[in-house]
Amino acid sequence: MKLIVALLVFGIIVIFHEFGHFIVAKKNGIVVEEFAVGMGPKLFGVRRGETEYTLRLLPLGGACMMLGEDTAEEVIPGSFNSKSVWARMAVVAAGPVFNFIMAFVCAVIIIGMNGYISGEILQVEDGSPAMEAGLEAGDIITKADRTSVHTFSDFRMHIALNQGRKCTITYIRDGEKYQTTVTPEMTDDGVYRIGIVGGVQEKPKFGGLLISSFYEVKSNIDLVIKSLEMMIQGQVSRSDVAGPVGMFQVIGDSYESAAKYGLRSVILTIADMILLLSANLGVMNLLPIPALDGGRLVFLIVEALRGKPVPRDKEGVVHMIGFVILMGIMVLVMFNDFARIFGF
């Protein structure tokens, strides 16, 4: 069952991403030759009209293959390259945008069912860094350094990712705004904390639900970006990096733990995993890396600025090199997953 749930979560995210490309391509009159879920050898396919819908062996991605997308041909009616640069930019950007839409829907489900935890401090531990900094119960944290705090999880995540560095906290007390600085301490389990308990459970109405859901998605996007920065700066160890195999294990284990508490817990857990992974996929695909949507957008932006496209054959070579490099990284990450799981 764990494997089925993990496959379902990955499948939903991939299908929705590719559906973004698919529906915007169709709206712009582009022929979609294949809509694939998975990668590698084709297991089976069904043709409906001009499109073949296929399921492929490896559940690690998908594809929306459009007529003439990777060729120099521009004059065939219905081909990708026969459309305006703005139409092509919309098609390419649609995948990541649909990931953010999915993340937002999941946030609405989570906050609608469970509410959110505000940034109000409920308790300050004696002798803690927070007490030394002058924080008190009832203070409402609004900012940590330059990061806005909309929920207590925003603040907790900022402290955890800040690696013990001094933090400037902006808070409200009796309607007045104050600032203080605090240096988190590492606990025995390796987590940085300042010694506060928060916050208040809030159940927003419809307008507040949409606003809170927006900030929840933004928080997850910020987390992905911050994690990338930490990887580039060498602040992330091998054990902190999880690839597809590791994520399958995390999703399966999370489902198994949630199942003990009933259907509601399972729904919230799966929605939370889809939110995080969908935001992750949206951000990663927008990186200006060849073969990814972001890399293709770079070439389209250059085309819009120059008034003519980069030679298709040269762009194709760049994307092919990028694809090979990405596949190599994927293999290394998967090897790291297996090494961590099996202890070698």
mmCIF file of N, CA, C and O in Angstrom, residues 262-328:
data_model
loop_
_atom_site.group_PDB
_atom_site.id
_atom_site.type_symbol
_atom_site.label_atom_id
_atom_site.label_comp_id
_atom_site.label_asym_id
_atom_site.label_seq_id
_atom_site.Cartn_x
_atom_site.Cartn_y
_atom_site.Cartn_z
ATOM 1 N N GLY A 262 -6.691 7.477 11.045
ATOM 2 C CA GLY A 262 -7.929 7.588 10.283
ATOM 3 C C GLY A 262 -7.800 8.350 8.976
ATOM 4 O O GLY A 262 -6.735 8.880 8.618
ATOM 5 N N LEU A 263 -8.917 8.418 8.257
ATOM 6 C CA LEU A 263 -8.962 8.998 6.913
ATOM 7 C C LEU A 263 -8.596 10.474 6.908
ATOM 8 O O LEU A 263 -7.886 10.935 6.004
ATOM 9 N N ARG A 264 -9.068 11.229 7.889
ATOM 10 C CA ARG A 264 -8.763 12.661 7.942
ATOM 11 C C ARG A 264 -7.260 12.896 7.977
ATOM 12 O O ARG A 264 -6.729 13.756 7.244
ATOM 13 N N SER A 265 -6.557 12.145 8.803
ATOM 14 C CA SER A 265 -5.113 12.286 8.916
ATOM 15 C C SER A 265 -4.420 11.912 7.609
ATOM 16 O O SER A 265 -3.449 12.565 7.206
ATOM 17 N N VAL A 266 -4.924 10.884 6.944
ATOM 18 C CA VAL A 266 -4.347 10.466 5.656
ATOM 19 C C VAL A 266 -4.511 11.571 4.614
ATOM 20 O O VAL A 266 -3.570 11.905 3.882
ATOM 21 N N ILE A 267 -5.706 12.162 4.541
ATOM 22 C CA ILE A 267 -5.962 13.239 3.567
ATOM 23 C C ILE A 267 -5.026 14.418 3.817
ATOM 24 O O ILE A 267 -4.420 14.959 2.887
ATOM 25 N N LEU A 268 -4.905 14.827 5.087
ATOM 26 C CA LEU A 268 -4.043 15.960 5.414
ATOM 27 C C LEU A 268 -2.579 15.664 5.095
ATOM 28 O O LEU A 268 -1.860 16.527 4.559
ATOM 29 N N THR A 269 -2.135 14.449 5.386
ATOM 30 C CA THR A 269 -0.742 14.074 5.132
ATOM 31 C C THR A 269 -0.446 14.041 3.641
ATOM 32 O O THR A 269 0.577 14.577 3.185
ATOM 33 N N ILE A 270 -1.320 13.422 2.859
ATOM 34 C CA ILE A 270 -1.104 13.346 1.412
ATOM 35 C C ILE A 270 -1.155 14.740 0.784
ATOM 36 O O ILE A 270 -0.330 15.083 -0.075
ATOM 37 N N ALA A 271 -2.117 15.561 1.223
ATOM 38 C CA ALA A 271 -2.211 16.930 0.696
ATOM 39 C C ALA A 271 -0.950 17.718 1.012
ATOM 40 O O ALA A 271 -0.448 18.492 0.176
ATOM 41 N N ASP A 272 -0.405 17.524 2.208
ATOM 42 C CA ASP A 272 0.815 18.226 2.606
ATOM 43 C C ASP A 272 2.002 17.783 1.756
ATOM 44 O O ASP A 272 2.826 18.620 1.331
ATOM 45 N N MET A 273 2.108 16.479 1.474
ATOM 46 C CA MET A 273 3.190 15.975 0.635
ATOM 47 C C MET A 273 3.067 16.494 -0.792
ATOM 48 O O MET A 273 4.062 16.896 -1.414
ATOM 49 N N ILE A 274 1.850 16.498 -1.329
ATOM 50 C CA ILE A 274 1.638 17.004 -2.689
ATOM 51 C C ILE A 274 1.964 18.486 -2.753
ATOM 52 O O ILE A 274 2.582 18.962 -3.725
ATOM 53 N N LEU A 275 1.576 19.235 -1.719
ATOM 54 C CA LEU A 275 1.873 20.672 -1.680
ATOM 55 C C LEU A 275 3.380 20.914 -1.763
ATOM 56 O O LEU A 275 3.853 21.682 -2.616
ATOM 57 N N LEU A 276 4.126 20.251 -0.897
ATOM 58 C CA LEU A 276 5.575 20.448 -0.858
ATOM 59 C C LEU A 276 6.236 20.013 -2.162
ATOM 60 O O LEU A 276 7.048 20.754 -2.740
ATOM 61 N N LEU A 277 5.886 18.823 -2.657
ATOM 62 C CA LEU A 277 6.531 18.303 -3.865
ATOM 63 C C LEU A 277 6.124 19.087 -5.100
ATOM 64 O O LEU A 277 6.928 19.284 -6.021
ATOM 65 N N SER A 278 4.875 19.542 -5.148
ATOM 66 C CA SER A 278 4.414 20.305 -6.300
ATOM 67 C C SER A 278 5.097 21.673 -6.347
ATOM 68 O O SER A 278 5.512 22.132 -7.413
ATOM 69 N N ALA A 279 5.223 22.322 -5.187
ATOM 70 C CA ALA A 279 5.955 23.591 -5.131
ATOM 71 C C ALA A 279 7.409 23.374 -5.517
ATOM 72 O O ALA A 279 8.008 24.178 -6.245
ATOM 73 N N ASN A 280 7.984 22.260 -5.050
ATOM 74 C CA ASN A 280 9.370 21.913 -5.383
ATOM 75 C C ASN A 280 9.547 21.743 -6.889
ATOM 76 O O ASN A 280 10.470 22.298 -7.491
ATOM 77 N N LEU A 281 8.637 20.964 -7.504
ATOM 78 C CA LEU A 281 8.737 20.720 -8.941
ATOM 79 C C LEU A 281 8.554 22.003 -9.737
ATOM 80 O O LEU A 281 9.245 22.228 -10.739
ATOM 81 N N GLY A 282 7.632 22.865 -9.277
ATOM 82 C CA GLY A 282 7.426 24.135 -9.966
ATOM 83 C C GLY A 282 8.668 24.999 -9.965
ATOM 84 O O GLY A 282 9.069 25.544 -10.996
ATOM 85 N N VAL A 283 9.314 25.117 -8.792
ATOM 86 C CA VAL A 283 10.531 25.929 -8.685
ATOM 87 C C VAL A 283 11.667 25.314 -9.499
ATOM 88 O O VAL A 283 12.347 26.011 -10.267
ATOM 89 N N MET A 284 11.881 24.004 -9.350
ATOM 90 C CA MET A 284 12.984 23.344 -10.042
ATOM 91 C C MET A 284 12.855 23.464 -11.551
ATOM 92 O O MET A 284 13.848 23.653 -12.260
ATOM 93 N N ASN A 285 11.631 23.364 -12.065
ATOM 94 C CA ASN A 285 11.433 23.452 -13.507
ATOM 95 C C ASN A 285 11.622 24.856 -14.043
ATOM 96 O O ASN A 285 11.802 25.025 -15.260
ATOM 97 N N LEU A 286 11.553 25.852 -13.187
ATOM 98 C CA LEU A 286 11.758 27.230 -13.640
ATOM 99 C C LEU A 286 13.224 27.657 -13.567
ATOM 100 O O LEU A 286 13.566 28.755 -14.011
ATOM 101 N N LEU A 287 14.084 26.800 -13.026
ATOM 102 C CA LEU A 287 15.516 27.124 -13.018
ATOM 103 C C LEU A 287 16.025 27.208 -14.448
ATOM 104 O O LEU A 287 15.635 26.410 -15.305
ATOM 105 N N PRO A 288 16.896 28.169 -14.742
ATOM 106 C CA PRO A 288 17.381 28.355 -16.127
ATOM 107 C C PRO A 288 18.407 27.300 -16.521
ATOM 108 O O PRO A 288 19.554 27.608 -16.867
ATOM 109 N N ILE A 289 17.992 26.043 -16.468
ATOM 110 C CA ILE A 289 18.864 24.915 -16.791
ATOM 111 C C ILE A 289 18.398 24.294 -18.103
ATOM 112 O O ILE A 289 17.199 24.034 -18.265
ATOM 113 N N PRO A 290 19.297 24.066 -19.055
ATOM 114 C CA PRO A 290 18.895 23.453 -20.322
ATOM 115 C C PRO A 290 18.122 22.159 -20.104
ATOM 116 O O PRO A 290 18.405 21.402 -19.186
ATOM 117 N N ALA A 291 17.132 21.931 -20.950
ATOM 118 C CA ALA A 291 16.249 20.755 -20.935
ATOM 119 C C ALA A 291 15.081 20.926 -19.976
ATOM 120 O O ALA A 291 14.064 20.253 -20.123
ATOM 121 N N LEU A 292 15.191 21.816 -18.989
ATOM 122 C CA LEU A 292 14.060 22.103 -18.113
ATOM 123 C C LEU A 292 13.224 23.235 -18.711
ATOM 124 O O LEU A 292 13.670 23.948 -19.616
ATOM 125 N N ASP A 293 12.027 23.423 -18.188
ATOM 126 C CA ASP A 293 11.160 24.493 -18.700
ATOM 127 C C ASP A 293 11.838 25.854 -18.581
ATOM 128 O O ASP A 293 11.711 26.701 -19.464
ATOM 129 N N GLY A 294 12.551 26.071 -17.471
ATOM 130 C CA GLY A 294 13.245 27.345 -17.294
ATOM 131 C C GLY A 294 14.302 27.580 -18.349
ATOM 132 O O GLY A 294 14.481 28.703 -18.831
ATOM 133 N N GLY A 295 15.023 26.521 -18.740
ATOM 134 C CA GLY A 295 16.019 26.645 -19.791
ATOM 135 C C GLY A 295 15.390 26.989 -21.126
ATOM 136 O O GLY A 295 15.916 27.809 -21.893
ATOM 137 N N ARG A 296 14.243 26.383 -21.421
ATOM 138 C CA ARG A 296 13.546 26.693 -22.673
ATOM 139 C C ARG A 296 13.011 28.126 -22.655
ATOM 140 O O ARG A 296 13.005 28.811 -23.684
ATOM 141 N N LEU A 297 12.562 28.570 -21.481
ATOM 142 C CA LEU A 297 12.074 29.948 -21.374
ATOM 143 C C LEU A 297 13.191 30.957 -21.639
ATOM 144 O O LEU A 297 12.946 32.022 -22.217
ATOM 145 N N VAL A 298 14.414 30.631 -21.217
ATOM 146 C CA VAL A 298 15.542 31.533 -21.469
ATOM 147 C C VAL A 298 15.718 31.752 -22.969
ATOM 148 O O VAL A 298 15.877 32.890 -23.438
ATOM 149 N N PHE A 299 15.677 30.671 -23.746
ATOM 150 C CA PHE A 299 15.820 30.801 -25.206
ATOM 151 C C PHE A 299 14.663 31.598 -25.802
ATOM 152 O O PHE A 299 14.857 32.382 -26.743
ATOM 153 N N LEU A 300 13.461 31.413 -25.272
ATOM 154 C CA LEU A 300 12.305 32.151 -25.796
ATOM 155 C C LEU A 300 12.380 33.631 -25.434
ATOM 156 O O LEU A 300 11.987 34.491 -26.230
ATOM 157 N N ILE A 301 12.891 33.931 -24.238
ATOM 158 C CA ILE A 301 13.075 35.337 -23.854
ATOM 159 C C ILE A 301 14.112 35.991 -24.751
ATOM 160 O O ILE A 301 13.936 37.131 -25.208
ATOM 161 N N VAL A 302 15.201 35.275 -25.027
ATOM 162 C CA VAL A 302 16.226 35.793 -25.949
ATOM 163 C C VAL A 302 15.614 36.038 -27.323
ATOM 164 O O VAL A 302 15.877 37.064 -27.965
ATOM 165 N N GLU A 303 14.779 35.116 -27.772
ATOM 166 C CA GLU A 303 14.121 35.278 -29.076
ATOM 167 C C GLU A 303 13.226 36.517 -29.083
ATOM 168 O O GLU A 303 13.202 37.276 -30.063
ATOM 169 N N ALA A 304 12.470 36.720 -27.997
ATOM 170 C CA ALA A 304 11.583 37.883 -27.918
ATOM 171 C C ALA A 304 12.383 39.182 -27.948
ATOM 172 O O ALA A 304 11.960 40.165 -28.569
ATOM 173 N N LEU A 305 13.555 39.202 -27.298
ATOM 174 C CA LEU A 305 14.392 40.407 -27.264
ATOM 175 C C LEU A 305 15.093 40.650 -28.601
ATOM 176 O O LEU A 305 15.224 41.794 -29.043
ATOM 177 N N ARG A 306 15.541 39.565 -29.262
ATOM 178 C CA ARG A 306 16.267 39.697 -30.543
ATOM 179 C C ARG A 306 15.334 39.889 -31.737
ATOM 180 O O ARG A 306 15.730 40.405 -32.764
ATOM 181 N N GLY A 307 14.103 39.403 -31.574
ATOM 182 C CA GLY A 307 13.179 39.452 -32.697
ATOM 183 C C GLY A 307 13.328 38.275 -33.638
ATOM 184 O O GLY A 307 12.650 38.195 -34.662
ATOM 185 N N LYS A 308 14.202 37.340 -33.300
ATOM 186 C CA LYS A 308 14.372 36.120 -34.102
ATOM 187 C C LYS A 308 14.910 35.026 -33.188
ATOM 188 O O LYS A 308 15.587 35.304 -32.193
ATOM 189 N N PRO A 309 14.611 33.764 -33.516
ATOM 190 C CA PRO A 309 15.008 32.674 -32.624
ATOM 191 C C PRO A 309 16.491 32.350 -32.706
ATOM 192 O O PRO A 309 17.156 32.622 -33.718
ATOM 193 N N VAL A 310 17.014 31.774 -31.632
ATOM 194 C CA VAL A 310 18.337 31.162 -31.665
ATOM 195 C C VAL A 310 18.239 29.974 -32.618
ATOM 196 O O VAL A 310 17.211 29.287 -32.645
ATOM 197 N N PRO A 311 19.250 29.732 -33.473
ATOM 198 C CA PRO A 311 19.176 28.588 -34.391
ATOM 199 C C PRO A 311 18.728 27.319 -33.668
ATOM 200 O O PRO A 311 19.283 26.946 -32.637
ATOM 201 N N ARG A 312 17.700 26.653 -34.223
ATOM 202 C CA ARG A 312 17.085 25.519 -33.554
ATOM 203 C C ARG A 312 18.081 24.386 -33.287
ATOM 204 O O ARG A 312 18.006 23.719 -32.250
ATOM 205 N N ASP A 313 18.999 24.163 -34.243
ATOM 206 C CA ASP A 313 19.941 23.059 -34.051
ATOM 207 C C ASP A 313 20.867 23.328 -32.873
ATOM 208 O O ASP A 313 21.181 22.426 -32.087
ATOM 209 N N LYS A 314 21.274 24.590 -32.702
ATOM 210 C CA LYS A 314 22.148 24.935 -31.578
ATOM 211 C C LYS A 314 21.385 24.828 -30.248
ATOM 212 O O LYS A 314 21.929 24.325 -29.256
ATOM 213 N N GLU A 315 20.148 25.298 -30.242
ATOM 214 C CA GLU A 315 19.341 25.175 -29.027
ATOM 215 C C GLU A 315 19.139 23.703 -28.681
ATOM 216 O O GLU A 315 19.219 23.312 -27.509
ATOM 217 N N GLY A 316 18.901 22.880 -29.705
ATOM 218 C CA GLY A 316 18.704 21.445 -29.473
ATOM 219 C C GLY A 316 19.915 20.790 -28.850
ATOM 220 O O GLY A 316 19.780 19.941 -27.967
ATOM 221 N N VAL A 317 21.114 21.186 -29.302
ATOM 222 C CA VAL A 317 22.346 20.625 -28.740
ATOM 223 C C VAL A 317 22.480 21.006 -27.269
ATOM 224 O O VAL A 317 22.845 20.175 -26.424
ATOM 225 N N VAL A 318 22.169 22.258 -26.954
ATOM 226 C CA VAL A 318 22.259 22.721 -25.563
ATOM 227 C C VAL A 318 21.315 21.928 -24.673
ATOM 228 O O VAL A 318 21.683 21.468 -23.582
ATOM 229 N N HIS A 319 20.075 21.739 -25.140
ATOM 230 C CA HIS A 319 19.102 20.985 -24.338
ATOM 231 C C HIS A 319 19.513 19.522 -24.199
ATOM 232 O O HIS A 319 19.297 18.916 -23.143
ATOM 233 N N MET A 320 20.098 18.960 -25.248
ATOM 234 C CA MET A 320 20.533 17.561 -25.178
ATOM 235 C C MET A 320 21.649 17.398 -24.153
ATOM 236 O O MET A 320 21.636 16.458 -23.343
ATOM 237 N N ILE A 321 22.600 18.324 -24.163
ATOM 238 C CA ILE A 321 23.685 18.282 -23.169
ATOM 239 C C ILE A 321 23.103 18.432 -21.761
ATOM 240 O O ILE A 321 23.481 17.705 -20.835
ATOM 241 N N GLY A 322 22.166 19.361 -21.605
ATOM 242 C CA GLY A 322 21.536 19.557 -20.306
ATOM 243 C C GLY A 322 20.794 18.321 -19.849
ATOM 244 O O GLY A 322 20.849 17.956 -18.667
ATOM 245 N N PHE A 323 20.121 17.639 -20.789
ATOM 246 C CA PHE A 323 19.379 16.425 -20.446
ATOM 247 C C PHE A 323 20.323 15.327 -19.962
ATOM 248 O O PHE A 323 20.049 14.650 -18.969
ATOM 249 N N VAL A 324 21.450 15.155 -20.660
ATOM 250 C CA VAL A 324 22.426 14.126 -20.274
ATOM 251 C C VAL A 324 22.979 14.422 -18.882
ATOM 252 O O VAL A 324 23.109 13.514 -18.042
ATOM 253 N N ILE A 325 23.297 15.690 -18.625
ATOM 254 C CA ILE A 325 23.820 16.071 -17.309
ATOM 255 C C ILE A 325 22.772 15.818 -16.220
ATOM 256 O O ILE A 325 23.085 15.277 -15.146
ATOM 257 N N LEU A 326 21.509 16.186 -16.493
ATOM 258 C CA LEU A 326 20.445 15.969 -15.517
ATOM 259 C C LEU A 326 20.244 14.487 -15.233
ATOM 260 O O LEU A 326 20.020 14.091 -14.073
ATOM 261 N N MET A 327 20.329 13.655 -16.271
ATOM 262 C CA MET A 327 20.188 12.212 -16.070
ATOM 263 C C MET A 327 21.335 11.667 -15.218
ATOM 264 O O MET A 327 21.145 10.791 -14.375
ATOM 265 N N GLY A 328 22.543 12.214 -15.438
ATOM 266 C CA GLY A 328 23.685 11.803 -14.625
ATOM 267 C C GLY A 328 23.500 12.174 -13.171
ATOM 268 O O GLY A 328 23.781 11.373 -12.263
#
